[in-house]
Every structure is written in C-alpha cells, then in structure tokens.
C-alpha cells in the first residue's frame, strides 16, 4: 500500500526542509537560497528580468486530470516562458504554495519532482518561497528571475512598420487538449465506469499538461544574430497577443490564415470536435510559443529553422489588424478571435 505522510507530522519548517534539502545551485548568480529571510543573487553587471504568476486550483488547473508532477513542471515553465519572451535567460525561481491537509507529503513530493525536473532542464535554481495553509484549493505562485546583457531585453512596444510577424512551433494544441480532457471529465462524472479515451491524442494532451518554454528559439535567434524588434509569449491565443504588440507598438498587421502553424494532430482533433483549427490557434490559450517581429532584411536567416513560421507583417495603425483567410476573405482580428469575426 502507498504510504501517506500527513503534512502535520513534519510541521511547516520540517516540510520546507524536506522539500528543499537537496537543492544544488547551477548558476553562479545564486549566492544564497532557501533557509534565510531572503535569497541573495548577483547578476554581475547584467540586467535582471522578473516575472510572477499565480495558479489556482479550479481556475487554472483541475487536479482530476492534471498529474501533480506535470503541474509542478508547468508551474515553472510558464514563468520561464515569460523570461525568454524578454530575450533573457532565466536563472532563479521562488515558489510559494498554499495547501490543505487533503494533500499528503507524498503528493507534495510529486509536485516538487516536476518543479525540480523543470529547474534542471532549464538550468534555474529554486532559491526560496513561502508555504501556507489553504482552506480551499491548491494555490501556486512562482516568481522567475532572469538575466540579460544591458539593454538587450525585447519589449512588446517596439515593432516597426513592415516587420515580419513570426511564431514558433505550432498553435491550438493545448486548447484542444483541454477540450478533450474537459469532455472526458464530463463523461466520467456522468458514468465513472467509462475509462477515458485518450488514445492517439498524446500530442494535444501533452501540449496542455507538459508545455515547454522556447529556450531553443531564443538560442537560435542569438546564434544567428537576429534581434527581434518586439516579442512576447503566446499564452492567450495568437489573436489576443498580436493585438497587444499592435496596440503597444502603435501599428496594425496583416496575418495569413494559411501561414499559421497547426500540428496535424491538432487539426484532426479540431475536426473531431467540430471546431475550426484556425479558431483554436487564434483564440485557444496555453501554447507558450513565442510571437516576435523581425525586420524583413532578416528573413533569409529564418529559413534555417523550421520551428519558426512567418505568419504576416506589421502595417500602419490606420490599416487596422486583419487576417486574410484561405478563402480570400479579410477579417478584423479581435481578442476573442475567430468566432467573433466570423459574424462580421
Ligand atoms: P519567513 O518566515 O521569513 O517567511 P519561511 O519559514 O516562510 O520564512 O521560509 C524559510 C525559508 O524557506 C525561506 O528561505 C523561504 O524562501 C523558503 N521557503 C519557504 N517555503 C518554501 C517553498 N514552498 N519552496 C521553497 N522554499 C521555501
Ligand atoms: Mg514565509
């Protein structure tokens, strides 16, 4: 039988010690970590980038279909994605949790296994956090720090007219994974005897439960001396994110539906659910890909990387923000994406 250790048997300090005792730093900038009133970091003349995110049970994740290890991994990755989106290198994280006694020490160990797996993969150090009791659900808050050479960070507000709009990887998969798991959850609640049917859906489920931050794209851009003019990560769907870049850069854009990268498995899943794959890419969230703009003169350097798609270009603000469909129609992009502009 699986053992269940009550959190109360360790106490708060015992628990923190238990969960953090094996930490070994990988970054020279991590000077002092868990165990004091605050951590100390030294970025040796570089600039520091910092971001924080909160994840609430029932709002951002459902423990019914989210394994704790995956949740730990994802909690870290979504923050690292924000650091990369600044063109910076993540170096440290702090992790705060609020848990009820519904959780055992073993459950938290599983969660931290995912956290440490992400730390190792992305070479970041866990340097602190906070632990509290929750009377409702599981609450997770991660803060990530990163470093960047002075003034090399890339904002959302600095795209230029004529720049190419680029997207990494493919879009819509995480939303389709969520749609599938939500559907299976409903079926299960109505009839617990029915086992979930997830066969052939590993790709979309993986996109939701185990996203990766695009460290490789940032490395590629640096190696090829491509400096994006503007950049952000895609956590809320392409429509919403490109509108942020347009608004903050005081520009418009044209996107081409046929250029939007969608994985074959996502396309198949969309058709199965009666959804438009492009709508999923535009409005679905949690893909954690990068959206960035580059000068047209850099186009030739991009062909080396099949993980980067050019999906459009930036225009004057007066031209608005539009998408040209495969059928030759032109629609205004709205934050809600496809469904909203289908009616126009
Ligand atoms: P304080 O009373 O100063 O808030 P805590 O007892 O909460 O101190 O934390 C003690 C040390 O353990 C600090 O270094 C803190 O950053 C770290 N810590 C607390 N909770 C966590 C956690 N869940 N994960 C990692 N480190 C933690
Ligand atoms: Mg504390």
PDB file of N, CA, C and O in Angstrom, residues 115-166:
ATOM      1  N   UNK A 115       8.721  20.227 -10.372  1.00  0.00           N
ATOM      2  CA  UNK A 115       9.393  21.524 -10.233  1.00  0.00           C
ATOM      3  C   UNK A 115      10.887  21.359 -10.488  1.00  0.00           C
ATOM      4  O   UNK A 115      11.493  22.088 -11.290  1.00  0.00           O
ATOM      5  N   UNK A 116      11.500  20.354  -9.830  1.00  0.00           N
ATOM      6  CA  UNK A 116      12.948  20.161  -9.984  1.00  0.00           C
ATOM      7  C   UNK A 116      13.308  19.680 -11.389  1.00  0.00           C
ATOM      8  O   UNK A 116      14.381  20.010 -11.891  1.00  0.00           O
ATOM      9  N   UNK A 117      12.419  18.913 -12.008  1.00  0.00           N
ATOM     10  CA  UNK A 117      12.688  18.471 -13.381  1.00  0.00           C
ATOM     11  C   UNK A 117      12.773  19.685 -14.309  1.00  0.00           C
ATOM     12  O   UNK A 117      13.660  19.770 -15.162  1.00  0.00           O
ATOM     13  N   UNK A 118      11.868  20.640 -14.115  1.00  0.00           N
ATOM     14  CA  UNK A 118      11.897  21.857 -14.940  1.00  0.00           C
ATOM     15  C   UNK A 118      13.142  22.686 -14.609  1.00  0.00           C
ATOM     16  O   UNK A 118      13.801  23.216 -15.510  1.00  0.00           O
ATOM     17  N   UNK A 119      13.480  22.785 -13.320  1.00  0.00           N
ATOM     18  CA  UNK A 119      14.679  23.548 -12.918  1.00  0.00           C
ATOM     19  C   UNK A 119      15.919  22.964 -13.591  1.00  0.00           C
ATOM     20  O   UNK A 119      16.776  23.700 -14.076  1.00  0.00           O
ATOM     21  N   UNK A 120      15.993  21.637 -13.622  1.00  0.00           N
ATOM     22  CA  UNK A 120      17.168  21.010 -14.215  1.00  0.00           C
ATOM     23  C   UNK A 120      17.201  21.222 -15.723  1.00  0.00           C
ATOM     24  O   UNK A 120      18.208  21.613 -16.293  1.00  0.00           O
ATOM     25  N   UNK A 121      16.061  20.998 -16.345  1.00  0.00           N
ATOM     26  CA  UNK A 121      16.007  21.135 -17.792  1.00  0.00           C
ATOM     27  C   UNK A 121      16.371  22.554 -18.250  1.00  0.00           C
ATOM     28  O   UNK A 121      17.046  22.752 -19.246  1.00  0.00           O
ATOM     29  N   UNK A 122      15.917  23.553 -17.482  1.00  0.00           N
ATOM     30  CA  UNK A 122      16.160  24.947 -17.892  1.00  0.00           C
ATOM     31  C   UNK A 122      17.284  25.608 -17.097  1.00  0.00           C
ATOM     32  O   UNK A 122      17.512  26.807 -17.228  1.00  0.00           O
ATOM     33  N   UNK A 123      17.966  24.792 -16.270  1.00  0.00           N
ATOM     34  CA  UNK A 123      19.142  25.293 -15.535  1.00  0.00           C
ATOM     35  C   UNK A 123      18.835  26.519 -14.682  1.00  0.00           C
ATOM     36  O   UNK A 123      19.542  27.536 -14.748  1.00  0.00           O
ATOM     37  N   UNK A 124      17.739  26.429 -13.917  1.00  0.00           N
ATOM     38  CA  UNK A 124      17.431  27.510 -12.984  1.00  0.00           C
ATOM     39  C   UNK A 124      17.490  26.966 -11.557  1.00  0.00           C
ATOM     40  O   UNK A 124      17.330  25.765 -11.323  1.00  0.00           O
ATOM     41  N   UNK A 125      17.754  27.845 -10.604  1.00  0.00           N
ATOM     42  CA  UNK A 125      17.840  27.451  -9.206  1.00  0.00           C
ATOM     43  C   UNK A 125      16.590  27.879  -8.455  1.00  0.00           C
ATOM     44  O   UNK A 125      16.130  29.013  -8.605  1.00  0.00           O
ATOM     45  N   UNK A 126      16.073  26.960  -7.632  1.00  0.00           N
ATOM     46  CA  UNK A 126      14.971  27.317  -6.718  1.00  0.00           C
ATOM     47  C   UNK A 126      15.612  27.946  -5.487  1.00  0.00           C
ATOM     48  O   UNK A 126      16.388  27.295  -4.788  1.00  0.00           O
ATOM     49  N   UNK A 127      15.342  29.219  -5.235  1.00  0.00           N
ATOM     50  CA  UNK A 127      16.053  29.924  -4.165  1.00  0.00           C
ATOM     51  C   UNK A 127      15.148  30.354  -3.003  1.00  0.00           C
ATOM     52  O   UNK A 127      15.608  31.038  -2.094  1.00  0.00           O
ATOM     53  N   UNK A 128      13.874  29.985  -3.036  1.00  0.00           N
ATOM     54  CA  UNK A 128      13.030  30.359  -1.900  1.00  0.00           C
ATOM     55  C   UNK A 128      11.562  30.235  -2.214  1.00  0.00           C
ATOM     56  O   UNK A 128      11.182  29.714  -3.266  1.00  0.00           O
ATOM     57  N   UNK A 129      10.740  30.705  -1.279  1.00  0.00           N
ATOM     58  CA  UNK A 129       9.300  30.620  -1.487  1.00  0.00           C
ATOM     59  C   UNK A 129       8.568  30.867  -0.194  1.00  0.00           C
ATOM     60  O   UNK A 129       9.118  31.452   0.744  1.00  0.00           O
ATOM     61  N   UNK A 130       7.340  30.423  -0.161  1.00  0.00           N
ATOM     62  CA  UNK A 130       6.551  30.548   1.050  1.00  0.00           C
ATOM     63  C   UNK A 130       5.592  29.362   1.100  1.00  0.00           C
ATOM     64  O   UNK A 130       5.226  28.812   0.058  1.00  0.00           O
ATOM     65  N   UNK A 131       5.215  28.957   2.306  1.00  0.00           N
ATOM     66  CA  UNK A 131       4.327  27.812   2.476  1.00  0.00           C
ATOM     67  C   UNK A 131       3.219  28.202   3.429  1.00  0.00           C
ATOM     68  O   UNK A 131       3.500  28.743   4.497  1.00  0.00           O
ATOM     69  N   UNK A 132       1.998  27.947   3.008  1.00  0.00           N
ATOM     70  CA  UNK A 132       0.869  28.339   3.834  1.00  0.00           C
ATOM     71  C   UNK A 132      -0.238  27.297   3.746  1.00  0.00           C
ATOM     72  O   UNK A 132      -0.209  26.419   2.886  1.00  0.00           O
ATOM     73  N   UNK A 133      -1.190  27.408   4.637  1.00  0.00           N
ATOM     74  CA  UNK A 133      -2.344  26.520   4.602  1.00  0.00           C
ATOM     75  C   UNK A 133      -3.429  27.162   3.760  1.00  0.00           C
ATOM     76  O   UNK A 133      -3.593  28.381   3.779  1.00  0.00           O
ATOM     77  N   UNK A 134      -4.137  26.337   3.016  1.00  0.00           N
ATOM     78  CA  UNK A 134      -5.254  26.845   2.223  1.00  0.00           C
ATOM     79  C   UNK A 134      -6.525  26.189   2.718  1.00  0.00           C
ATOM     80  O   UNK A 134      -6.546  24.992   3.001  1.00  0.00           O
ATOM     81  N   UNK A 135      -7.581  26.966   2.837  1.00  0.00           N
ATOM     82  CA  UNK A 135      -8.863  26.393   3.252  1.00  0.00           C
ATOM     83  C   UNK A 135      -9.684  25.945   2.054  1.00  0.00           C
ATOM     84  O   UNK A 135     -10.688  25.284   2.190  1.00  0.00           O
ATOM     85  N   UNK A 136      -9.262  26.387   0.873  1.00  0.00           N
ATOM     86  CA  UNK A 136      -9.994  25.919  -0.314  1.00  0.00           C
ATOM     87  C   UNK A 136      -9.064  25.072  -1.164  1.00  0.00           C
ATOM     88  O   UNK A 136      -8.682  23.995  -0.770  1.00  0.00           O
ATOM     89  N   UNK A 137      -8.705  25.549  -2.311  1.00  0.00           N
ATOM     90  CA  UNK A 137      -7.907  24.715  -3.210  1.00  0.00           C
ATOM     91  C   UNK A 137      -6.409  24.927  -3.060  1.00  0.00           C
ATOM     92  O   UNK A 137      -5.940  25.671  -2.199  1.00  0.00           O
ATOM     93  N   UNK A 138      -5.686  24.260  -3.931  1.00  0.00           N
ATOM     94  CA  UNK A 138      -4.231  24.338  -4.016  1.00  0.00           C
ATOM     95  C   UNK A 138      -3.884  25.645  -4.735  1.00  0.00           C
ATOM     96  O   UNK A 138      -4.432  25.929  -5.801  1.00  0.00           O
ATOM     97  N   UNK A 139      -3.011  26.441  -4.135  1.00  0.00           N
ATOM     98  CA  UNK A 139      -2.592  27.710  -4.750  1.00  0.00           C
ATOM     99  C   UNK A 139      -1.087  27.659  -4.983  1.00  0.00           C
ATOM    100  O   UNK A 139      -0.330  27.260  -4.092  1.00  0.00           O
ATOM    101  N   UNK A 140      -0.671  28.049  -6.165  1.00  0.00           N
ATOM    102  CA  UNK A 140       0.753  28.020  -6.514  1.00  0.00           C
ATOM    103  C   UNK A 140       1.143  29.391  -7.046  1.00  0.00           C
ATOM    104  O   UNK A 140       0.446  29.946  -7.906  1.00  0.00           O
ATOM    105  N   UNK A 141       2.236  29.943  -6.547  1.00  0.00           N
ATOM    106  CA  UNK A 141       2.723  31.192  -7.106  1.00  0.00           C
ATOM    107  C   UNK A 141       4.216  31.063  -7.364  1.00  0.00           C
ATOM    108  O   UNK A 141       4.983  30.690  -6.475  1.00  0.00           O
ATOM    109  N   UNK A 142       4.608  31.313  -8.590  1.00  0.00           N
ATOM    110  CA  UNK A 142       6.028  31.222  -8.949  1.00  0.00           C
ATOM    111  C   UNK A 142       6.508  32.589  -9.418  1.00  0.00           C
ATOM    112  O   UNK A 142       5.811  33.278 -10.164  1.00  0.00           O
ATOM    113  N   UNK A 143       7.679  32.970  -8.953  1.00  0.00           N
ATOM    114  CA  UNK A 143       8.344  34.164  -9.460  1.00  0.00           C
ATOM    115  C   UNK A 143       9.632  33.697 -10.123  1.00  0.00           C
ATOM    116  O   UNK A 143      10.348  32.878  -9.559  1.00  0.00           O
ATOM    117  N   UNK A 144       9.891  34.179 -11.322  1.00  0.00           N
ATOM    118  CA  UNK A 144      11.124  33.800 -12.011  1.00  0.00           C
ATOM    119  C   UNK A 144      11.980  35.034 -12.240  1.00  0.00           C
ATOM    120  O   UNK A 144      11.462  36.119 -12.522  1.00  0.00           O
ATOM    121  N   UNK A 145      13.285  34.850 -12.088  1.00  0.00           N
ATOM    122  CA  UNK A 145      14.236  35.918 -12.366  1.00  0.00           C
ATOM    123  C   UNK A 145      15.133  35.471 -13.509  1.00  0.00           C
ATOM    124  O   UNK A 145      15.406  34.281 -13.662  1.00  0.00           O
ATOM    125  N   UNK A 146      15.570  36.432 -14.284  1.00  0.00           N
ATOM    126  CA  UNK A 146      16.469  36.106 -15.376  1.00  0.00           C
ATOM    127  C   UNK A 146      17.460  37.219 -15.585  1.00  0.00           C
ATOM    128  O   UNK A 146      17.338  38.288 -14.973  1.00  0.00           O
ATOM    129  N   UNK A 147      18.447  36.959 -16.434  1.00  0.00           N
ATOM    130  CA  UNK A 147      19.441  37.993 -16.694  1.00  0.00           C
ATOM    131  C   UNK A 147      19.559  38.253 -18.192  1.00  0.00           C
ATOM    132  O   UNK A 147      19.279  37.376 -19.013  1.00  0.00           O
ATOM    133  N   UNK A 148      19.956  39.479 -18.497  1.00  0.00           N
ATOM    134  CA  UNK A 148      20.094  39.857 -19.898  1.00  0.00           C
ATOM    135  C   UNK A 148      21.206  40.908 -19.965  1.00  0.00           C
ATOM    136  O   UNK A 148      21.392  41.684 -19.016  1.00  0.00           O
ATOM    137  N   UNK A 149      21.976  40.876 -21.054  1.00  0.00           N
ATOM    138  CA  UNK A 149      23.013  41.902 -21.212  1.00  0.00           C
ATOM    139  C   UNK A 149      22.339  43.260 -21.260  1.00  0.00           C
ATOM    140  O   UNK A 149      21.217  43.372 -21.759  1.00  0.00           O
ATOM    141  N   UNK A 150      22.998  44.291 -20.741  1.00  0.00           N
ATOM    142  CA  UNK A 150      22.346  45.599 -20.655  1.00  0.00           C
ATOM    143  C   UNK A 150      21.643  46.004 -21.949  1.00  0.00           C
ATOM    144  O   UNK A 150      22.229  45.954 -23.025  1.00  0.00           O
ATOM    145  N   UNK A 151      20.377  46.351 -21.794  1.00  0.00           N
ATOM    146  CA  UNK A 151      19.539  46.848 -22.884  1.00  0.00           C
ATOM    147  C   UNK A 151      19.318  45.879 -24.041  1.00  0.00           C
ATOM    148  O   UNK A 151      18.971  46.284 -25.136  1.00  0.00           O
ATOM    149  N   UNK A 152      19.503  44.593 -23.786  1.00  0.00           N
ATOM    150  CA  UNK A 152      19.227  43.610 -24.841  1.00  0.00           C
ATOM    151  C   UNK A 152      17.822  43.023 -24.691  1.00  0.00           C
ATOM    152  O   UNK A 152      17.422  42.162 -25.462  1.00  0.00           O
ATOM    153  N   UNK A 153      17.102  43.445 -23.663  1.00  0.00           N
ATOM    154  CA  UNK A 153      15.752  42.898 -23.496  1.00  0.00           C
ATOM    155  C   UNK A 153      14.842  43.408 -24.615  1.00  0.00           C
ATOM    156  O   UNK A 153      15.080  44.481 -25.179  1.00  0.00           O
ATOM    157  N   UNK A 154      13.842  42.615 -24.950  1.00  0.00           N
ATOM    158  CA  UNK A 154      12.951  42.946 -26.066  1.00  0.00           C
ATOM    159  C   UNK A 154      11.533  43.155 -25.542  1.00  0.00           C
ATOM    160  O   UNK A 154      10.970  42.273 -24.891  1.00  0.00           O
ATOM    161  N   UNK A 155      10.959  44.310 -25.831  1.00  0.00           N
ATOM    162  CA  UNK A 155       9.626  44.661 -25.348  1.00  0.00           C
ATOM    163  C   UNK A 155       8.548  44.360 -26.400  1.00  0.00           C
ATOM    164  O   UNK A 155       8.851  43.969 -27.522  1.00  0.00           O
ATOM    165  N   UNK A 156       7.306  44.616 -25.985  1.00  0.00           N
ATOM    166  CA  UNK A 156       6.179  44.416 -26.914  1.00  0.00           C
ATOM    167  C   UNK A 156       5.947  45.655 -27.768  1.00  0.00           C
ATOM    168  O   UNK A 156       5.257  45.587 -28.782  1.00  0.00           O
ATOM    169  N   UNK A 157       6.477  46.760 -27.341  1.00  0.00           N
ATOM    170  CA  UNK A 157       6.089  48.063 -27.890  1.00  0.00           C
ATOM    171  C   UNK A 157       6.998  48.580 -28.985  1.00  0.00           C
ATOM    172  O   UNK A 157       6.862  49.717 -29.412  1.00  0.00           O
ATOM    173  N   UNK A 158       7.938  47.737 -29.461  1.00  0.00           N
ATOM    174  CA  UNK A 158       8.989  48.269 -30.331  1.00  0.00           C
ATOM    175  C   UNK A 158       8.993  47.658 -31.730  1.00  0.00           C
ATOM    176  O   UNK A 158       9.993  47.726 -32.445  1.00  0.00           O
ATOM    177  N   UNK A 159       7.870  47.062 -32.148  1.00  0.00           N
ATOM    178  CA  UNK A 159       7.780  46.549 -33.521  1.00  0.00           C
ATOM    179  C   UNK A 159       7.782  47.740 -34.480  1.00  0.00           C
ATOM    180  O   UNK A 159       7.360  48.842 -34.119  1.00  0.00           O
ATOM    181  N   UNK A 160       8.280  47.509 -35.710  1.00  0.00           N
ATOM    182  CA  UNK A 160       8.342  48.566 -36.720  1.00  0.00           C
ATOM    183  C   UNK A 160       7.442  48.209 -37.908  1.00  0.00           C
ATOM    184  O   UNK A 160       7.263  47.029 -38.217  1.00  0.00           O
ATOM    185  N   UNK A 161       6.942  49.211 -38.565  1.00  0.00           N
ATOM    186  CA  UNK A 161       6.134  49.005 -39.769  1.00  0.00           C
ATOM    187  C   UNK A 161       6.946  48.209 -40.797  1.00  0.00           C
ATOM    188  O   UNK A 161       8.125  48.496 -41.000  1.00  0.00           O
ATOM    189  N   UNK A 162       6.311  47.209 -41.414  1.00  0.00           N
ATOM    190  CA  UNK A 162       6.999  46.388 -42.404  1.00  0.00           C
ATOM    191  C   UNK A 162       7.679  45.157 -41.815  1.00  0.00           C
ATOM    192  O   UNK A 162       8.061  44.251 -42.558  1.00  0.00           O
ATOM    193  N   UNK A 163       7.825  45.106 -40.505  1.00  0.00           N
ATOM    194  CA  UNK A 163       8.444  43.928 -39.870  1.00  0.00           C
ATOM    195  C   UNK A 163       7.622  42.670 -40.157  1.00  0.00           C
ATOM    196  O   UNK A 163       6.386  42.736 -40.283  1.00  0.00           O
ATOM    197  N   UNK A 164       8.322  41.532 -40.193  1.00  0.00           N
ATOM    198  CA  UNK A 164       7.632  40.251 -40.349  1.00  0.00           C
ATOM    199  C   UNK A 164       7.163  39.760 -38.990  1.00  0.00           C
ATOM    200  O   UNK A 164       7.873  39.902 -37.993  1.00  0.00           O
ATOM    201  N   UNK A 165       5.971  39.178 -38.971  1.00  0.00           N
ATOM    202  CA  UNK A 165       5.422  38.604 -37.723  1.00  0.00           C
ATOM    203  C   UNK A 165       5.749  37.111 -37.719  1.00  0.00           C
ATOM    204  O   UNK A 165       5.400  36.396 -38.673  1.00  0.00           O
ATOM    205  N   UNK A 166       6.429  36.649 -36.678  1.00  0.00           N
ATOM    206  CA  UNK A 166       6.862  35.251 -36.605  1.00  0.00           C
ATOM    207  C   UNK A 166       6.285  34.550 -35.383  1.00  0.00           C
ATOM    208  O   UNK A 166       6.078  35.163 -34.340  1.00  0.00           O
TER     209      UNK A 166
END
